[in-house]
Short mmCIF file of C-alpha atoms in Angstrom, two decimals:
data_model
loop_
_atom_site.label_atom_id
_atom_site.label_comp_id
_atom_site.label_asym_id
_atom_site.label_seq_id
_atom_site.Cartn_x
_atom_site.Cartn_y
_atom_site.Cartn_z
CA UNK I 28 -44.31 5.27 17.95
CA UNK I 29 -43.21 7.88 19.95
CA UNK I 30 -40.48 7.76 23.24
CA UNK I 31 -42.26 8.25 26.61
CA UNK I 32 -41.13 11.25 28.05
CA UNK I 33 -38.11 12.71 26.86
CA UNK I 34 -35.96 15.23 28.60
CA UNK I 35 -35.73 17.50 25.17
CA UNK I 36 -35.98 17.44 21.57
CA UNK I 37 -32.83 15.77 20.64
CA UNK I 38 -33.21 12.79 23.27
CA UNK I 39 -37.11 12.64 21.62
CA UNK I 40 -35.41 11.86 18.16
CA UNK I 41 -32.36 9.61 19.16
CA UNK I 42 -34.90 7.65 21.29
CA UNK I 43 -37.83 7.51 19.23
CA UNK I 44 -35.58 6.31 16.17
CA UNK I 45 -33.39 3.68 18.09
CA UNK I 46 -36.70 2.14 20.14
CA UNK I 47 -39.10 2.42 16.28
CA UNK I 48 -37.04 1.42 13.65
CA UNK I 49 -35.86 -2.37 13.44
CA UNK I 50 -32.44 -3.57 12.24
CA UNK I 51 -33.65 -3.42 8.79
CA UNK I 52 -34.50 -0.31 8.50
CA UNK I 53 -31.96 1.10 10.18
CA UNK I 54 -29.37 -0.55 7.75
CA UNK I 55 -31.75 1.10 4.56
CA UNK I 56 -31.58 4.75 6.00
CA UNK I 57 -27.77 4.20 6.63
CA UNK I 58 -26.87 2.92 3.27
CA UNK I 59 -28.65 5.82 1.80
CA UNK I 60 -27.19 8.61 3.82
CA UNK I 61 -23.88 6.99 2.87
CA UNK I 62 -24.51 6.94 -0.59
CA UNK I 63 -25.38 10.81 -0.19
CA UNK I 64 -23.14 11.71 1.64
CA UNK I 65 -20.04 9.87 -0.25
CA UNK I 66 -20.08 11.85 -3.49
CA UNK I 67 -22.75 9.41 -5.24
CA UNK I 68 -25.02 12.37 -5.16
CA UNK I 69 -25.14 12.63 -8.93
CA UNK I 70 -24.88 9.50 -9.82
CA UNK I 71 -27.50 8.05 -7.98
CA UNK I 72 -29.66 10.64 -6.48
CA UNK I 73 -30.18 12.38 -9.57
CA UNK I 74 -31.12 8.90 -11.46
CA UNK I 75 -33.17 8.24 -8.77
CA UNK I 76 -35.43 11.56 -8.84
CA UNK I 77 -35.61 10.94 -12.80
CA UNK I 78 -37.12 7.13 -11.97
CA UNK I 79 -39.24 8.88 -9.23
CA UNK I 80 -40.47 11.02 -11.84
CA UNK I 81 -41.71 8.46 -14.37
CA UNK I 82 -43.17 6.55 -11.66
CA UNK I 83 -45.22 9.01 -10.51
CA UNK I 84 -46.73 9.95 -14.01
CA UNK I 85 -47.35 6.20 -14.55
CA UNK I 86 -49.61 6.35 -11.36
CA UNK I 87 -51.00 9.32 -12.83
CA UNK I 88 -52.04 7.73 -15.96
CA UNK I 89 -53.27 4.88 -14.15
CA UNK I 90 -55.51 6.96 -12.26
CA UNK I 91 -57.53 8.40 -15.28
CA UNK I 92 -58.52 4.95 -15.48
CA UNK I 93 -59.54 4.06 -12.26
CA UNK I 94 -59.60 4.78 -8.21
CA UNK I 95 -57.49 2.56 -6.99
CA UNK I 96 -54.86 0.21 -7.73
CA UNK I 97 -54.39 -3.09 -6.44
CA UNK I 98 -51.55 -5.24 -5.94
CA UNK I 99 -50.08 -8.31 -4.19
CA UNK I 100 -47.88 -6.53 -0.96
CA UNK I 101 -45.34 -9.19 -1.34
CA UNK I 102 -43.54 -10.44 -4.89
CA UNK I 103 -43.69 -14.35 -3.12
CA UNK I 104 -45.94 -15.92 -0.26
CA UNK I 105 -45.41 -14.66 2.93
CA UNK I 106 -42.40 -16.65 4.57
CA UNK I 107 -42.63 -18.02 8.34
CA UNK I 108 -41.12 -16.16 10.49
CA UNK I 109 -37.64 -16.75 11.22
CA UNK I 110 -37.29 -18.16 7.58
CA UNK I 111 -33.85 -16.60 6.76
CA UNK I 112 -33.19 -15.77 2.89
CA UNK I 113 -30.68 -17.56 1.90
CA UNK I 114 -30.03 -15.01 -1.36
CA UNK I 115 -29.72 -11.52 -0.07
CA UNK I 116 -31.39 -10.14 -3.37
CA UNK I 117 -34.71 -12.54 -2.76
CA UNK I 118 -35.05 -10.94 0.89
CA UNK I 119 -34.87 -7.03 -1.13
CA UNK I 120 -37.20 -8.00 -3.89
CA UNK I 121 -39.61 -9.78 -1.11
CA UNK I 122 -40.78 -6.04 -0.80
CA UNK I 123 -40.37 -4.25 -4.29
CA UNK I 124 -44.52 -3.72 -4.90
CA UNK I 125 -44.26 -1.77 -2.03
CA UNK I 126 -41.71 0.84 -2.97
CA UNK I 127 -43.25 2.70 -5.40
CA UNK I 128 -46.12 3.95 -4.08
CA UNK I 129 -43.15 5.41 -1.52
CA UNK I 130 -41.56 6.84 -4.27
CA UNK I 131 -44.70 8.68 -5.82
CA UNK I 132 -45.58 9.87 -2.09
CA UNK I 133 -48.87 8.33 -2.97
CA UNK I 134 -51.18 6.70 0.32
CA UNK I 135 -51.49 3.02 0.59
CA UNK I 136 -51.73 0.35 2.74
CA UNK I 137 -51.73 -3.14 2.82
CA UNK I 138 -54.26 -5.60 4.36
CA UNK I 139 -54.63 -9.68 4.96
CA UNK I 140 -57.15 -11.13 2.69
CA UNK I 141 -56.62 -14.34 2.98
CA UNK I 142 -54.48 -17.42 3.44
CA UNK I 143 -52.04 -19.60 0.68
CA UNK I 144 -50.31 -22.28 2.10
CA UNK I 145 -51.81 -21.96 5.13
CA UNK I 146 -49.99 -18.33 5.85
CA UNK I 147 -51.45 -14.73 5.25
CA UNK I 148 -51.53 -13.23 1.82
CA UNK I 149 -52.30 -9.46 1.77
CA UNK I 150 -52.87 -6.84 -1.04
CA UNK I 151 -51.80 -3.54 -1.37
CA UNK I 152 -54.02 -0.92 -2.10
CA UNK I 153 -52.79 2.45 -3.30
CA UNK I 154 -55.06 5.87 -4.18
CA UNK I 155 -54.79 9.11 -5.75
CA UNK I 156 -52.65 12.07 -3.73
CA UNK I 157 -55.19 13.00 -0.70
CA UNK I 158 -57.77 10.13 -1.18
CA UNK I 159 -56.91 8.83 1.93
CA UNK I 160 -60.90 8.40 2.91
CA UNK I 161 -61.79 6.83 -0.16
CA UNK I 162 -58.78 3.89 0.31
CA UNK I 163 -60.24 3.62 3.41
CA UNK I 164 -63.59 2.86 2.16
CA UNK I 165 -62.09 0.64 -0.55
CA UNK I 166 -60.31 -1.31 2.13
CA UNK I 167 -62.96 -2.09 4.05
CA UNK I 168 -65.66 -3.33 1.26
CA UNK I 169 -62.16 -5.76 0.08
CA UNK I 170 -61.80 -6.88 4.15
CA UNK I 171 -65.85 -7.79 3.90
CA UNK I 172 -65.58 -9.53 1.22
CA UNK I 173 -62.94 -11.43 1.60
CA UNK I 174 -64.28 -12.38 5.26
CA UNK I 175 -61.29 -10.98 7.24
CA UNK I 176 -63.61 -7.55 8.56
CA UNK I 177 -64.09 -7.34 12.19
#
């Protein structure tokens, strides 16, 4: 997503940000530039590169084992939309397969397979660092077989 012509650089950020990124994101990247920029650096930045670290040589190991690893995208069946968390936390952890395949910088992407309950279930896929062609291929033998291809 990208702001249709902009009259110079810094209107092509402040636009492009303010039109792309909903609510929710917008709160995340705020909370964590406070949290840098309010004297948390060692406390939590450093922890967090540490964690970063050990999740990436999990991923690592994983990948002496196989290709690809798959995973549910969401911890909990997809909710309907406008179904409002009632517990904060719940809403956060809705997401958490999701966030470390951020943190490793690894590629991955997430596609419907099916239905539970009536509403779309999807799994995450996630390769090795540059396999992006070969998740691709992956993803579209699991979208033919589980009947969602186009």
């Amino acid at each position: 997503m990208r702001t249709p012509a902009p009259k110079n650089l810094y209107e092509l950020y402040a636009k492009t940000r303010s039109e792309g990124f909903g609510p929710e994101v917008k709160k995340r990247i705020l909370l964590g530039t406070y949290v840098l920029s309010s004297g948390f650096y060692d406390a939590y930045y450093m922890q967090a590169q540490k964690v970063r670290r050990v999740i990436t040589e999990d991923y690592a190991k994983a990948f002496e084992e196989c290709d690809v690893v798959a995973m549910p995208t969401l911890a909990t069946p997809t909710p309907k939309v406008g179904k409002v968390f009632q517990d904060p936390m719940a809403m956060y952890l809705q997401d958490i397969y999701t966030v470390a395949v951020n943190l490793a910088g690894l590629p991955g992407l997430s596609l419907p397979v099916g239905k539970v309950g009536g509403l779309p279930a999807g799994l995450q896929l996630i390769g090795q660092p540059f396999a992006e062609q070969e998740l691709f291929q992956v993803a579209a033998a699991a979208e033919k077989l589980a009947g969602m291809a186009a």
